[in-house]
Every structure is written in structure tokens, then in C-alpha cells.
Amino acid sequence: AWTIRSKLPLSTSKSATIHFTTKKKKKKALNEPVILTINVNPVERKERITLLGANLDSKLGFTVRVHTVASRARQMPGIVQTISKGLEPAALLQLHIVPVLPLLEHRSPLWLPEGASAQATLETIQRQAAYSVYCRTSQVLAFSRETS
């Protein structure tokens, strides 16, 4: 109706529906599914969707988002280690901060209230990066002491 009037083409293969409800009503709501259609084609119902880059689940929790951010951020120190051989400690620290911090802070006001578990996951990544910088720095200091 309004999609035809607005000349808005919608694709059922790229569309999905999600049902937000309380825990008490969830089983009843899932037993009586509402089938939405686009041009007589049913739209798939999912438990998780991605909307404008934000991962949403039917419980409106952010655990999926936290795990996605954590997996991306965990890859960064390995990449930094391979490209940073021979750098000064300050430059190495910046290489850890610049790519990882924006990942951890992006949309954090939304999911940070989720709980201590999400915060602990992200703090672990920061500790790993700090430890990596510390190990490289202590090796440089030990080497400079041996050569002087």
C-alpha cells in the first residue's frame, strides 16, 4: 500500500522482522506468530537483526554487540605487533590506542549500562594491549641497559 504509493521497492530477501516482548509473553507470542508480507511474500522472522550497524536481539540486550566489538578489538594488537617492529614505546602505545579505542568507545553509552560483564570483557582487551606494550618496552629497556 504505502510502499507502492511512495514507489519504495522492498525486497523480502533483505528484510526481516523481530518480535520484542517480555519473557512472560514470549512463548505465547511465538506460538501465535504474526506473518508480515511484502507483495504477498512472507518476511522472515529472526531472533537477531542488524539495523544501521547496531545488533539487536529479541531481548534488547547488547551482548551480541559487545562480543562483536571484542572480537574486532582482539585482532588489533596482533596486527599492531606485526607492523610495529623497532618502534619507540610511545609510538607503539599510540598504535595500540588509535585503532582499538574507537572500537571500544563506539556507541558505548548505549551498551555500557548492560552490566559489569560487558565492561570486564572490554577491559580485558585494554589490559592485553597494555601488557603487550609493557613487554615490548621492557625488552627495549633491557637491551639498552645491556649495550650501555
PDB file of C-alpha atoms in Angstrom:
ATOM      1  CA  ALA A   1       0.000   0.000   0.000  1.00  0.00           C
ATOM      2  CA  TRP A   2       2.218   2.898   1.197  1.00  0.00           C
ATOM      3  CA  THR A   3       5.301   1.329  -0.377  1.00  0.00           C
ATOM      4  CA  ILE A   4       3.596   1.277  -3.757  1.00  0.00           C
ATOM      5  CA  ARG A   5       2.306   4.849  -3.365  1.00  0.00           C
ATOM      6  CA  SER A   6       5.771   6.010  -2.277  1.00  0.00           C
ATOM      7  CA  LYS A   7       7.453   3.995  -5.025  1.00  0.00           C
ATOM      8  CA  LEU A   8       9.601   2.302  -2.390  1.00  0.00           C
ATOM      9  CA  PRO A   9      10.742  -1.122  -3.572  1.00  0.00           C
ATOM     10  CA  LEU A  10      11.236  -3.583  -0.712  1.00  0.00           C
ATOM     11  CA  SER A  11      12.949  -6.938  -1.005  1.00  0.00           C
ATOM     12  CA  THR A  12      11.857  -9.842   1.185  1.00  0.00           C
ATOM     13  CA  SER A  13      15.329 -11.380   0.920  1.00  0.00           C
ATOM     14  CA  LYS A  14      16.851  -8.264   2.513  1.00  0.00           C
ATOM     15  CA  SER A  15      14.083  -7.746   5.074  1.00  0.00           C
ATOM     16  CA  ALA A  16      13.415  -9.389   8.411  1.00  0.00           C
ATOM     17  CA  THR A  17      11.076  -8.986  11.349  1.00  0.00           C
ATOM     18  CA  ILE A  18      11.862  -9.244  15.025  1.00  0.00           C
ATOM     19  CA  HIS A  19       9.471  -9.525  17.939  1.00  0.00           C
ATOM     20  CA  PHE A  20      10.220  -7.598  21.133  1.00  0.00           C
ATOM     21  CA  THR A  21       8.306  -8.792  24.165  1.00  0.00           C
ATOM     22  CA  THR A  22       8.631  -9.575  27.854  1.00  0.00           C
ATOM     23  CA  LYS A  23       9.768 -13.034  28.974  1.00  0.00           C
ATOM     24  CA  LYS A  24       6.295 -13.971  30.279  1.00  0.00           C
ATOM     25  CA  LYS A  25       4.603 -13.263  26.994  1.00  0.00           C
ATOM     26  CA  LYS A  26       7.348 -14.580  24.709  1.00  0.00           C
ATOM     27  CA  LYS A  27       6.192 -18.213  24.439  1.00  0.00           C
ATOM     28  CA  LYS A  28       2.607 -17.180  23.827  1.00  0.00           C
ATOM     29  CA  ALA A  29       3.671 -14.579  21.262  1.00  0.00           C
ATOM     30  CA  LEU A  30       5.871 -17.066  19.398  1.00  0.00           C
ATOM     31  CA  ASN A  31       3.060 -19.639  19.303  1.00  0.00           C
ATOM     32  CA  GLU A  32       0.827 -17.090  17.596  1.00  0.00           C
ATOM     33  CA  PRO A  33       3.201 -15.572  15.037  1.00  0.00           C
ATOM     34  CA  VAL A  34       2.124 -12.609  13.003  1.00  0.00           C
ATOM     35  CA  ILE A  35       3.189 -13.149   9.429  1.00  0.00           C
ATOM     36  CA  LEU A  36       4.157  -9.967   7.659  1.00  0.00           C
ATOM     37  CA  THR A  37       4.243  -9.925   3.889  1.00  0.00           C
ATOM     38  CA  ILE A  38       5.660  -7.737   1.159  1.00  0.00           C
ATOM     39  CA  ASN A  39       3.771  -8.109  -2.126  1.00  0.00           C
ATOM     40  CA  VAL A  40       2.333 -11.417  -0.876  1.00  0.00           C
ATOM     41  CA  ASN A  41       5.803 -12.762   0.002  1.00  0.00           C
ATOM     42  CA  PRO A  42       6.302 -13.560   3.703  1.00  0.00           C
ATOM     43  CA  VAL A  43       9.095 -11.751   5.547  1.00  0.00           C
ATOM     44  CA  GLU A  44      11.445 -13.949   7.581  1.00  0.00           C
ATOM     45  CA  ARG A  45      11.240 -13.689  11.376  1.00  0.00           C
ATOM     46  CA  LYS A  46      14.582 -13.597  13.238  1.00  0.00           C
ATOM     47  CA  GLU A  47      15.827 -13.533  16.825  1.00  0.00           C
ATOM     48  CA  ARG A  48      18.675 -11.135  15.922  1.00  0.00           C
ATOM     49  CA  ILE A  49      18.919  -8.384  13.339  1.00  0.00           C
ATOM     50  CA  THR A  50      21.400  -5.695  12.373  1.00  0.00           C
ATOM     51  CA  LEU A  51      19.867  -2.260  11.981  1.00  0.00           C
ATOM     52  CA  LEU A  52      22.137   0.574  10.851  1.00  0.00           C
ATOM     53  CA  GLY A  53      25.169  -1.283  12.184  1.00  0.00           C
ATOM     54  CA  ALA A  54      23.616  -1.984  15.587  1.00  0.00           C
ATOM     55  CA  ASN A  55      22.973  -5.618  16.518  1.00  0.00           C
ATOM     56  CA  LEU A  56      19.590  -6.103  18.159  1.00  0.00           C
ATOM     57  CA  ASP A  57      18.164  -9.251  19.678  1.00  0.00           C
ATOM     58  CA  SER A  58      14.632 -10.010  20.807  1.00  0.00           C
ATOM     59  CA  LYS A  59      15.586  -9.338  24.444  1.00  0.00           C
ATOM     60  CA  LEU A  60      17.031  -5.908  23.556  1.00  0.00           C
ATOM     61  CA  GLY A  61      20.345  -6.883  25.121  1.00  0.00           C
ATOM     62  CA  PHE A  62      23.732  -5.785  23.882  1.00  0.00           C
ATOM     63  CA  THR A  63      25.716  -8.979  24.418  1.00  0.00           C
ATOM     64  CA  VAL A  64      25.927  -9.593  20.661  1.00  0.00           C
ATOM     65  CA  ARG A  65      27.269  -6.058  20.167  1.00  0.00           C
ATOM     66  CA  VAL A  66      29.821  -6.450  22.964  1.00  0.00           C
ATOM     67  CA  HIS A  67      31.090  -9.751  21.548  1.00  0.00           C
ATOM     68  CA  THR A  68      31.338  -8.279  18.041  1.00  0.00           C
ATOM     69  CA  VAL A  69      33.319  -5.287  19.304  1.00  0.00           C
ATOM     70  CA  ALA A  70      35.521  -7.524  21.443  1.00  0.00           C
ATOM     71  CA  SER A  71      36.380  -9.847  18.555  1.00  0.00           C
ATOM     72  CA  ARG A  72      37.336  -6.898  16.323  1.00  0.00           C
ATOM     73  CA  ALA A  73      39.381  -5.270  19.066  1.00  0.00           C
ATOM     74  CA  ARG A  74      41.202  -8.534  19.884  1.00  0.00           C
ATOM     75  CA  GLN A  75      42.503  -8.687  16.313  1.00  0.00           C
ATOM     76  CA  MET A  76      44.109  -5.242  16.503  1.00  0.00           C
ATOM     77  CA  PRO A  77      47.035  -5.998  18.873  1.00  0.00           C
ATOM     78  CA  GLY A  78      48.164  -8.839  16.614  1.00  0.00           C
ATOM     79  CA  ILE A  79      48.098  -6.568  13.590  1.00  0.00           C
ATOM     80  CA  VAL A  80      49.946  -3.868  15.532  1.00  0.00           C
ATOM     81  CA  GLN A  81      52.631  -6.352  16.631  1.00  0.00           C
ATOM     82  CA  THR A  82      53.385  -7.358  13.057  1.00  0.00           C
ATOM     83  CA  ILE A  83      53.760  -3.803  11.740  1.00  0.00           C
ATOM     84  CA  SER A  84      55.480  -2.211  14.729  1.00  0.00           C
ATOM     85  CA  LYS A  85      58.864  -3.890  14.941  1.00  0.00           C
ATOM     86  CA  GLY A  86      61.548  -1.424  16.039  1.00  0.00           C
ATOM     87  CA  LEU A  87      59.220   1.390  17.086  1.00  0.00           C
ATOM     88  CA  GLU A  88      59.715   3.558  20.136  1.00  0.00           C
ATOM     89  CA  PRO A  89      57.475   2.696  23.123  1.00  0.00           C
ATOM     90  CA  ALA A  90      55.423   5.916  22.774  1.00  0.00           C
ATOM     91  CA  ALA A  91      54.716   5.197  19.096  1.00  0.00           C
ATOM     92  CA  LEU A  92      53.834   1.606  19.947  1.00  0.00           C
ATOM     93  CA  LEU A  93      51.384   2.799  22.595  1.00  0.00           C
ATOM     94  CA  GLN A  94      49.736   5.123  20.067  1.00  0.00           C
ATOM     95  CA  LEU A  95      49.429   2.250  17.599  1.00  0.00           C
ATOM     96  CA  HIS A  96      47.509   0.311  20.230  1.00  0.00           C
ATOM     97  CA  ILE A  97      45.324   3.242  21.266  1.00  0.00           C
ATOM     98  CA  VAL A  98      44.370   4.681  17.876  1.00  0.00           C
ATOM     99  CA  PRO A  99      42.713   1.626  16.250  1.00  0.00           C
ATOM    100  CA  VAL A 100      41.363  -0.073  19.397  1.00  0.00           C
ATOM    101  CA  LEU A 101      39.931   2.772  21.483  1.00  0.00           C
ATOM    102  CA  PRO A 102      37.393   3.959  18.882  1.00  0.00           C
ATOM    103  CA  LEU A 103      36.112   0.384  18.557  1.00  0.00           C
ATOM    104  CA  LEU A 104      35.647   0.092  22.306  1.00  0.00           C
ATOM    105  CA  GLU A 105      34.042   3.509  22.753  1.00  0.00           C
ATOM    106  CA  HIS A 106      31.728   3.486  19.716  1.00  0.00           C
ATOM    107  CA  ARG A 107      28.126   3.533  20.996  1.00  0.00           C
ATOM    108  CA  SER A 108      29.365   2.627  24.472  1.00  0.00           C
ATOM    109  CA  PRO A 109      26.812   4.871  26.237  1.00  0.00           C
ATOM    110  CA  LEU A 110      24.151   2.524  24.865  1.00  0.00           C
ATOM    111  CA  TRP A 111      25.567  -0.822  25.900  1.00  0.00           C
ATOM    112  CA  LEU A 112      27.812   0.070  28.842  1.00  0.00           C
ATOM    113  CA  PRO A 113      24.893   0.095  31.294  1.00  0.00           C
ATOM    114  CA  GLU A 114      24.360  -3.542  30.226  1.00  0.00           C
ATOM    115  CA  GLY A 115      26.488  -4.626  33.133  1.00  0.00           C
ATOM    116  CA  ALA A 116      29.834  -5.459  34.591  1.00  0.00           C
ATOM    117  CA  SER A 117      30.292  -8.418  32.253  1.00  0.00           C
ATOM    118  CA  ALA A 118      30.445  -6.213  29.153  1.00  0.00           C
ATOM    119  CA  GLN A 119      32.788  -3.787  30.844  1.00  0.00           C
ATOM    120  CA  ALA A 120      35.043  -6.610  32.070  1.00  0.00           C
ATOM    121  CA  THR A 121      35.270  -8.051  28.553  1.00  0.00           C
ATOM    122  CA  LEU A 122      36.422  -4.743  27.112  1.00  0.00           C
ATOM    123  CA  GLU A 123      38.799  -4.020  29.993  1.00  0.00           C
ATOM    124  CA  THR A 124      40.474  -7.374  29.309  1.00  0.00           C
ATOM    125  CA  ILE A 125      41.284  -6.198  25.793  1.00  0.00           C
ATOM    126  CA  GLN A 126      42.759  -2.962  27.141  1.00  0.00           C
ATOM    127  CA  ARG A 127      44.873  -4.916  29.650  1.00  0.00           C
ATOM    128  CA  GLN A 128      46.181  -7.196  26.899  1.00  0.00           C
ATOM    129  CA  ALA A 129      47.217  -4.196  24.815  1.00  0.00           C
ATOM    130  CA  ALA A 130      48.878  -2.534  27.823  1.00  0.00           C
ATOM    131  CA  TYR A 131      50.714  -5.764  28.663  1.00  0.00           C
ATOM    132  CA  SER A 132      51.904  -6.076  25.078  1.00  0.00           C
ATOM    133  CA  VAL A 133      53.277  -2.522  25.142  1.00  0.00           C
ATOM    134  CA  TYR A 134      54.877  -3.159  28.545  1.00  0.00           C
ATOM    135  CA  CYS A 135      56.613  -6.333  27.328  1.00  0.00           C
ATOM    136  CA  ARG A 136      57.985  -4.603  24.241  1.00  0.00           C
ATOM    137  CA  THR A 137      59.075  -1.582  26.319  1.00  0.00           C
ATOM    138  CA  SER A 138      60.817  -3.695  28.952  1.00  0.00           C
ATOM    139  CA  GLN A 139      62.693  -5.564  26.193  1.00  0.00           C
ATOM    140  CA  VAL A 140      63.876  -2.253  24.734  1.00  0.00           C
ATOM    141  CA  LEU A 141      64.957  -1.026  28.176  1.00  0.00           C
ATOM    142  CA  ALA A 142      66.774  -4.290  28.947  1.00  0.00           C
ATOM    143  CA  PHE A 143      68.550  -4.167  25.588  1.00  0.00           C
ATOM    144  CA  SER A 144      69.600  -0.529  26.075  1.00  0.00           C
ATOM    145  CA  ARG A 145      70.976  -1.338  29.563  1.00  0.00           C
ATOM    146  CA  GLU A 146      73.000  -4.251  28.172  1.00  0.00           C
ATOM    147  CA  THR A 147      74.532  -2.146  25.401  1.00  0.00           C
ATOM    148  CA  SER A 148      75.497   0.801  27.634  1.00  0.00           C
TER     149      SER A 148
END
